Short mmCIF file of C-alpha atoms and ligand atoms in Angstrom, two decimals:
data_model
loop_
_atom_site.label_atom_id
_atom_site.label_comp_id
_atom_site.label_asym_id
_atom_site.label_seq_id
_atom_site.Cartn_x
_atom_site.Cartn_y
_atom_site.Cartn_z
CA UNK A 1 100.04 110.17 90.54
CA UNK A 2 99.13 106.85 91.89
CA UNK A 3 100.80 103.22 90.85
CA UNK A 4 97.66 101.63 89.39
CA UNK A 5 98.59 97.89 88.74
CA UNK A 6 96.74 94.42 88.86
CA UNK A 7 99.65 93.52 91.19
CA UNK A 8 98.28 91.71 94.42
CA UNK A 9 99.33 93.08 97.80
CA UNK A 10 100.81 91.01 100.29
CA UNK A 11 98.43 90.58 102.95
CA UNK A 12 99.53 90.64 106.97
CA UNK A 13 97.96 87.10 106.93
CA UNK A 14 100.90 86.40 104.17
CA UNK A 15 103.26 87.15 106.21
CA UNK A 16 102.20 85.40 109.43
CA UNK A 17 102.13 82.60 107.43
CA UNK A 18 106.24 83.17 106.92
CA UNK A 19 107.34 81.99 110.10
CA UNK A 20 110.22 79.87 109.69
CA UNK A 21 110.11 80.59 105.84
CA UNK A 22 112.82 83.17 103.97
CA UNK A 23 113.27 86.18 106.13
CA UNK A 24 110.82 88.83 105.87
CA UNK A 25 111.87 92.09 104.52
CA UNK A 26 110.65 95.48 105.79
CA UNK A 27 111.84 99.00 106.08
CA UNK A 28 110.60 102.45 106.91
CA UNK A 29 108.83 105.06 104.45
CA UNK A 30 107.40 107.72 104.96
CA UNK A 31 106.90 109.42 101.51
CA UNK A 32 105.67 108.49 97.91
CA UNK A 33 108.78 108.75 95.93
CA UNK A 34 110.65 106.67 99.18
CA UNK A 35 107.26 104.35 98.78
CA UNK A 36 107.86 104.22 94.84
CA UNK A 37 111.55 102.95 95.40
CA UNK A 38 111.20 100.24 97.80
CA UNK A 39 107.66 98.54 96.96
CA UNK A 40 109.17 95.89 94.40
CA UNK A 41 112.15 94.95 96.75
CA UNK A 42 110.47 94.61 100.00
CA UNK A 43 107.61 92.22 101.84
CA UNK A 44 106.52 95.18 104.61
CA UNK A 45 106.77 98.83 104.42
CA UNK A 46 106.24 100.37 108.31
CA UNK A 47 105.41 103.91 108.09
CA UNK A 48 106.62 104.35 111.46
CA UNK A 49 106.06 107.22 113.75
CA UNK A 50 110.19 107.32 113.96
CA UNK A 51 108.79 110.21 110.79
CA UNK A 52 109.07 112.41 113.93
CA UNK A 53 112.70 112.54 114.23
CA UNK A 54 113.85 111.57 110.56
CA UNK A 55 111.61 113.99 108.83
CA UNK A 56 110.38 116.49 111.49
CA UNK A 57 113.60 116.57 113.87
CA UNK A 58 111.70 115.88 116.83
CA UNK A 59 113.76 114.62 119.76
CA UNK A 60 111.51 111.88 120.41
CA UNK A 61 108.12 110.31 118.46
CA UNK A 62 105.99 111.35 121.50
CA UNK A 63 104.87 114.74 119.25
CA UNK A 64 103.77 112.60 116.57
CA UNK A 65 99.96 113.08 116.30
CA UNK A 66 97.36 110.89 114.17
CA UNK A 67 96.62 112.96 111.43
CA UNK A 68 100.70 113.23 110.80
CA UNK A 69 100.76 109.48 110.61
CA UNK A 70 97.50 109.60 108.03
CA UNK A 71 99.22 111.96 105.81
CA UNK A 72 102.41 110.21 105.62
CA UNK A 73 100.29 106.55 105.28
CA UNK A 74 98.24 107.89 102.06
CA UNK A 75 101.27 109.19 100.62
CA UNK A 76 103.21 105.90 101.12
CA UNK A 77 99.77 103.96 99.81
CA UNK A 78 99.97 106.13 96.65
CA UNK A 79 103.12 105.14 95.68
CA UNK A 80 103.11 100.98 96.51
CA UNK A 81 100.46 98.58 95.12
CA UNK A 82 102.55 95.46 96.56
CA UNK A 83 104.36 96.14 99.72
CA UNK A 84 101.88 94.93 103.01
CA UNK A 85 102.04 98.87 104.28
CA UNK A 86 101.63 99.35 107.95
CA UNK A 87 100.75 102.51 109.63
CA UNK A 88 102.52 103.10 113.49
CA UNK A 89 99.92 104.34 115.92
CA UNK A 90 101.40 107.34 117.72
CA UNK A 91 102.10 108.10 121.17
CA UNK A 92 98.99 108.71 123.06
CA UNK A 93 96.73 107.35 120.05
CA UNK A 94 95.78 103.85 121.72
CA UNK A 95 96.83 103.09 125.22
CA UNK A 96 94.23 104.58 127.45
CA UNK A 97 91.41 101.82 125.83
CA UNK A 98 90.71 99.22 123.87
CA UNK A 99 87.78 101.33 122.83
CA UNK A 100 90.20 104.68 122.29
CA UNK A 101 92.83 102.43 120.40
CA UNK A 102 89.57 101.55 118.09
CA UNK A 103 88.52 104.77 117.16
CA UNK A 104 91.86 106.02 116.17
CA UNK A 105 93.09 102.92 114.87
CA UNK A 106 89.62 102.32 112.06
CA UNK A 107 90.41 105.82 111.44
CA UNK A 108 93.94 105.33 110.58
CA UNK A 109 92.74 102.13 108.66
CA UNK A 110 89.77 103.74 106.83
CA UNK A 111 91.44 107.19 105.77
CA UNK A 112 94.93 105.40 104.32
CA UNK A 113 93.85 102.34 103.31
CA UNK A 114 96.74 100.57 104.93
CA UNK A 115 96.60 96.60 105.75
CA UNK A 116 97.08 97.36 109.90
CA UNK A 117 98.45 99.61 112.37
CA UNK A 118 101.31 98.88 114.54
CA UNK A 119 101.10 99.15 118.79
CA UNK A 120 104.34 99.50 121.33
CA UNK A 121 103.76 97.57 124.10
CA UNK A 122 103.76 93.39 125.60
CA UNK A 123 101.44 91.94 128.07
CA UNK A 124 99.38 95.41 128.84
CA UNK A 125 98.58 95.77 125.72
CA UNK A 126 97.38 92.02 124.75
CA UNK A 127 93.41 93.49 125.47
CA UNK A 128 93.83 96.35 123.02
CA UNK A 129 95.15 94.04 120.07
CA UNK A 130 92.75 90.98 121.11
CA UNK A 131 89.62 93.56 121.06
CA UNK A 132 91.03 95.45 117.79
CA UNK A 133 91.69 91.67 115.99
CA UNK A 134 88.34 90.50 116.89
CA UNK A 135 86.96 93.76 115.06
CA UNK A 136 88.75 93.19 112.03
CA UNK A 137 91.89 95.77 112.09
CA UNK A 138 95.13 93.17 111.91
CA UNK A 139 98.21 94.39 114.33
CA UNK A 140 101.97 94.45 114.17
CA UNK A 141 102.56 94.43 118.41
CA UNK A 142 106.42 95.88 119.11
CA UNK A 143 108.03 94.91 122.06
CA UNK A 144 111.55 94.81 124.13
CA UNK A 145 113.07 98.95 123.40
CA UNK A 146 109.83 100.22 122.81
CA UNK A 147 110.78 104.33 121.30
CA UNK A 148 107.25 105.79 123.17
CA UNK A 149 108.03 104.71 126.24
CA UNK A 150 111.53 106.49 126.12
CA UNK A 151 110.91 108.56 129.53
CA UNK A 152 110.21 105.28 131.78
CA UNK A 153 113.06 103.42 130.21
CA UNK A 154 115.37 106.10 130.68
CA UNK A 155 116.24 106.97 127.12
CA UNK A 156 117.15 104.79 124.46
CA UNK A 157 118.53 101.60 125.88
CA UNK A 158 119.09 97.64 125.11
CA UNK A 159 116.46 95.81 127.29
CA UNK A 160 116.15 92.81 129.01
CA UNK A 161 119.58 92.74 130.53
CA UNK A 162 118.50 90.96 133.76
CA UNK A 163 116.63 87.61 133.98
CA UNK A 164 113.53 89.04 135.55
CA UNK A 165 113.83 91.80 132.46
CA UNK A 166 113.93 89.02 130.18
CA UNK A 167 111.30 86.83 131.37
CA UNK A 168 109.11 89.65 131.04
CA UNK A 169 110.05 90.31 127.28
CA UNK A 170 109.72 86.53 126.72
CA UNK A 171 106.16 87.02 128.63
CA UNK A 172 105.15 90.22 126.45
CA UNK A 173 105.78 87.91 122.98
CA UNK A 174 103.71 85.50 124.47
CA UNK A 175 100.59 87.81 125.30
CA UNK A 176 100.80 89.77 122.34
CA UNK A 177 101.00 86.50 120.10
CA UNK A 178 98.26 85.27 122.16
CA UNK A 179 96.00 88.11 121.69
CA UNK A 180 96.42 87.80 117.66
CA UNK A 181 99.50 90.42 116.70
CA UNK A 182 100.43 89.15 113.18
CA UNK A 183 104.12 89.93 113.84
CA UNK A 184 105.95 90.68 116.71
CA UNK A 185 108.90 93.45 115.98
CA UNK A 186 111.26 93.01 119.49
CA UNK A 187 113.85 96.02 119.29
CA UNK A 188 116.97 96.04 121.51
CA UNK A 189 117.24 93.16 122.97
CA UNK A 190 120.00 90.60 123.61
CA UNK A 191 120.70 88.52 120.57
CA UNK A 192 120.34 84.86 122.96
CA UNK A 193 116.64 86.23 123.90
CA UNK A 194 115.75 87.10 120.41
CA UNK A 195 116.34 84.02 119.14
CA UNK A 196 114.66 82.13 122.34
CA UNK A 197 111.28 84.56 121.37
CA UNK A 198 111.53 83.67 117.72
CA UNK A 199 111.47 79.91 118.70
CA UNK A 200 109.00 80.29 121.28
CA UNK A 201 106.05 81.80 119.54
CA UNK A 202 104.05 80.85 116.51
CA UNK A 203 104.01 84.28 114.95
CA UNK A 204 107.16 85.86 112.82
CA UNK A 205 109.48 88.19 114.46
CA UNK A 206 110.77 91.15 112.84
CA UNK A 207 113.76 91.68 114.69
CA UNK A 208 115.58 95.20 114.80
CA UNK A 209 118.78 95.11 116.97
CA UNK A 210 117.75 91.97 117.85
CA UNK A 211 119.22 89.16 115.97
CA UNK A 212 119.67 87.50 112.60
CA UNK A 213 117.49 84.33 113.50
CA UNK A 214 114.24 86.60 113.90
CA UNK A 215 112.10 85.50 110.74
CA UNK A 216 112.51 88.81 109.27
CA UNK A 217 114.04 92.38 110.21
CA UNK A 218 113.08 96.18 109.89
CA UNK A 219 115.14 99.50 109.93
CA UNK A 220 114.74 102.90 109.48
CA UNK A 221 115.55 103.70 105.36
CA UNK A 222 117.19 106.86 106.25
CA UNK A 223 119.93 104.88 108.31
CA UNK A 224 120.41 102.28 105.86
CA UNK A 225 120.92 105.03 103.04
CA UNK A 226 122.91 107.52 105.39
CA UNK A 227 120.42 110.03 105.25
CA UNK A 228 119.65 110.31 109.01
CA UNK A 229 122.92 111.54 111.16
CA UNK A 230 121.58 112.62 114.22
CA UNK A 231 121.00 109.44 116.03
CA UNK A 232 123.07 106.36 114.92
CA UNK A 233 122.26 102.97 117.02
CA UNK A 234 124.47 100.35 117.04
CA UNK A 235 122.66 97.76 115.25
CA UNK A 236 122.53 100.19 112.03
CA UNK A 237 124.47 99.10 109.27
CA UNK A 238 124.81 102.25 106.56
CA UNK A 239 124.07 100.47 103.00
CA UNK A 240 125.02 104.24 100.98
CA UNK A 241 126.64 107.59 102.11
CA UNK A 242 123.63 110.11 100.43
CA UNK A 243 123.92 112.50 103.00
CA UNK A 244 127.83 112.81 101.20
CA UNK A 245 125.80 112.81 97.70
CA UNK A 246 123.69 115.15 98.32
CA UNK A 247 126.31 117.65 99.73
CA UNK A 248 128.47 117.51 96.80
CA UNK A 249 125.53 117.43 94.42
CA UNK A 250 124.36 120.66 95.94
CA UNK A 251 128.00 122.20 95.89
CA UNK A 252 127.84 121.58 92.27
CA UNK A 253 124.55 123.38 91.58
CA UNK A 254 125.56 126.56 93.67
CA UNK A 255 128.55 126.50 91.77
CA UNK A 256 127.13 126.32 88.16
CA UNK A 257 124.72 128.88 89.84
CA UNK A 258 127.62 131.27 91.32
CA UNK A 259 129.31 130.86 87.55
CA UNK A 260 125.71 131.37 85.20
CA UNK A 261 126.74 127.58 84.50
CA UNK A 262 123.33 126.84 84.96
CA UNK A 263 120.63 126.64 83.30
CA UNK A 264 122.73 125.81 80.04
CA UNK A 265 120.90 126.09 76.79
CA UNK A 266 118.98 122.88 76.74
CA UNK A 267 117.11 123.96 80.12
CA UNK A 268 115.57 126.88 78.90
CA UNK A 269 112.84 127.64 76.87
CA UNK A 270 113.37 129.60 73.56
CA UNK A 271 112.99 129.57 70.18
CA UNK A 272 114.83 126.86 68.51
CA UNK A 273 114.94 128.41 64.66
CA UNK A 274 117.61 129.00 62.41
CA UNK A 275 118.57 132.43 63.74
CA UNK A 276 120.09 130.31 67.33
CA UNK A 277 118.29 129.01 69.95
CA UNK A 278 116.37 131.77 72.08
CA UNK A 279 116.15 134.02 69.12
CA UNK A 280 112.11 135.24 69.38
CA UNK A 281 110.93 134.78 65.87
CA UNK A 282 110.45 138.24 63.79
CA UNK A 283 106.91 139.24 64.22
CA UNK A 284 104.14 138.54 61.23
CA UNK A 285 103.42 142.38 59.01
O1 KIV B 301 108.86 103.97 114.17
C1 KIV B 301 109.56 103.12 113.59
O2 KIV B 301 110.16 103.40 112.55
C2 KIV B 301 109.63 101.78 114.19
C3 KIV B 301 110.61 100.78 113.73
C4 KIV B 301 111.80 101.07 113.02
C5 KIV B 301 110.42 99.42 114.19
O3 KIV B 301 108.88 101.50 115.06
#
């Protein structure tokens, strides 16, 4: 079931018009009922290709295909009529052309619904979003750690740690803001050259392991809820244990189970006369 409201959706253009406003809230989803429970509290929901390793246990997001990222983005759509929902293009999806990055990006845009698509990448990329901006699909550009590119940077790393490094971070916010991203989320970078970015551009960063200055930050729900133990970055901060929930709420089933605990009267269908419940009433002569 859809939420069907009159509620207005926050636009991308909303948001860009944030900068230097109240921080900008945003986390991941990736399902309805996740969808459902964060729409009223947050600005941005990303469904982010990260869907690879949370949900699908993928070591990386490189086997994260388009139609995965579709699926996911309707069901997120279905349950939000508020958040501004953005859909992460996956690996492979937009970098060999602007043209390429079109195709699969209206796609993405047309089949979910969503209000823009999300790109990895700084200066080499600034063609792709100017061409996809000037044909009406709005971008989220992600620089500094970017996850796709995990091979060249040599796994999953701060960047930026030299000067060169960080001149060319500072020159990939530039290009990307340039060429009309509508946010700029810079992962894993120094705290000192997240805030220098955030000053230096006109569009709103969404900072994640960045710093507290950007005009708004992003992480992955499953980390903040303690739902995703594999992988745990620094810059995670663990809001609720469910992962410690959910194992003693399952220890509790299998043990009403184990003892014909459960189902208990009230969870079973029966008759409910004056004979007792699950009494079958006598049959008509
Ligand atoms: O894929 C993802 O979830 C992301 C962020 C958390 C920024 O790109």
């Amino acid at each position: 079931m859809s939420k069907a409201t009159n509620t207005k959706r926050i636009t991308l253009m909303d948001l860009k018009g944030r900068k230097g406003q109240d921080p900008i809230v945003c986390l991941t989803a990736y399902t309805t009922s996740i969808s459902r429970l964060l729409d009223d509290q947050v600005d941005l929901m990303l469904v982010g290709d990260s869907l690879g390793m949370v949900l699908y246990g993928m070591d990386s997001t490189l086997g994260v295909t388009v139609d995965m990222m579709i699926a996911h983005g309707q069901g997120v759509m279905r349950g939000s009529d508020r958040a501004c929902i953005i859909v992460d293009m996956p690996f492979g999806s937009y970098e060999e052309s602007p043209q390429m990055a079109f195709r699969n990006c209206s796609r993405v845009m047309a089949e979910t619904r969503c209000s823009g698509v999300k790109l990895e990448g700084g200066a080499e990329m600034a063609e792709t979003i100017s061409f996809l901006v000037k044909r009406g699909i709005p971008v989220v550009a992600h620089i500094g750690l970017t996850p796709q590119s995990v091979h060249v940077l040599g796994g999953f790393k701060s960047q930026g740690k030299t000067d060169e490094a960080a001149e060319q971070i500072v020159a990939d916010a530039k290009a990307v803001a340039a060429a009309g991203a509508s946010l700029v989320v810079v992962e894993g970078v120094m705290e000192p050259l997240a805030v220098r970015i955030t000053n230096e551009i006109d569009v709103p960063t969404i900072g994640i392991g960045a710093s507290a200055q950007c005009d708004g930050q992003i992480l992955v729900t499953e980390d903040i809820l303690g739902l995703f133990a594999e992988f745990k970055p620094k810059f995670v901060k663990r809001y609720a244990q469910m992962d410690e929930m959910i194992t003693e709420a399952v220890g509790a089933y299998k043990t009403e189970v184990l003892n014909r605990a459960f189902p208990a009267p009230e969870h079973c269908f029966g008759y409910k006369g004056p004979l007792g419940h699950n009494n079958p009433p006598k049959e008509q002569k």
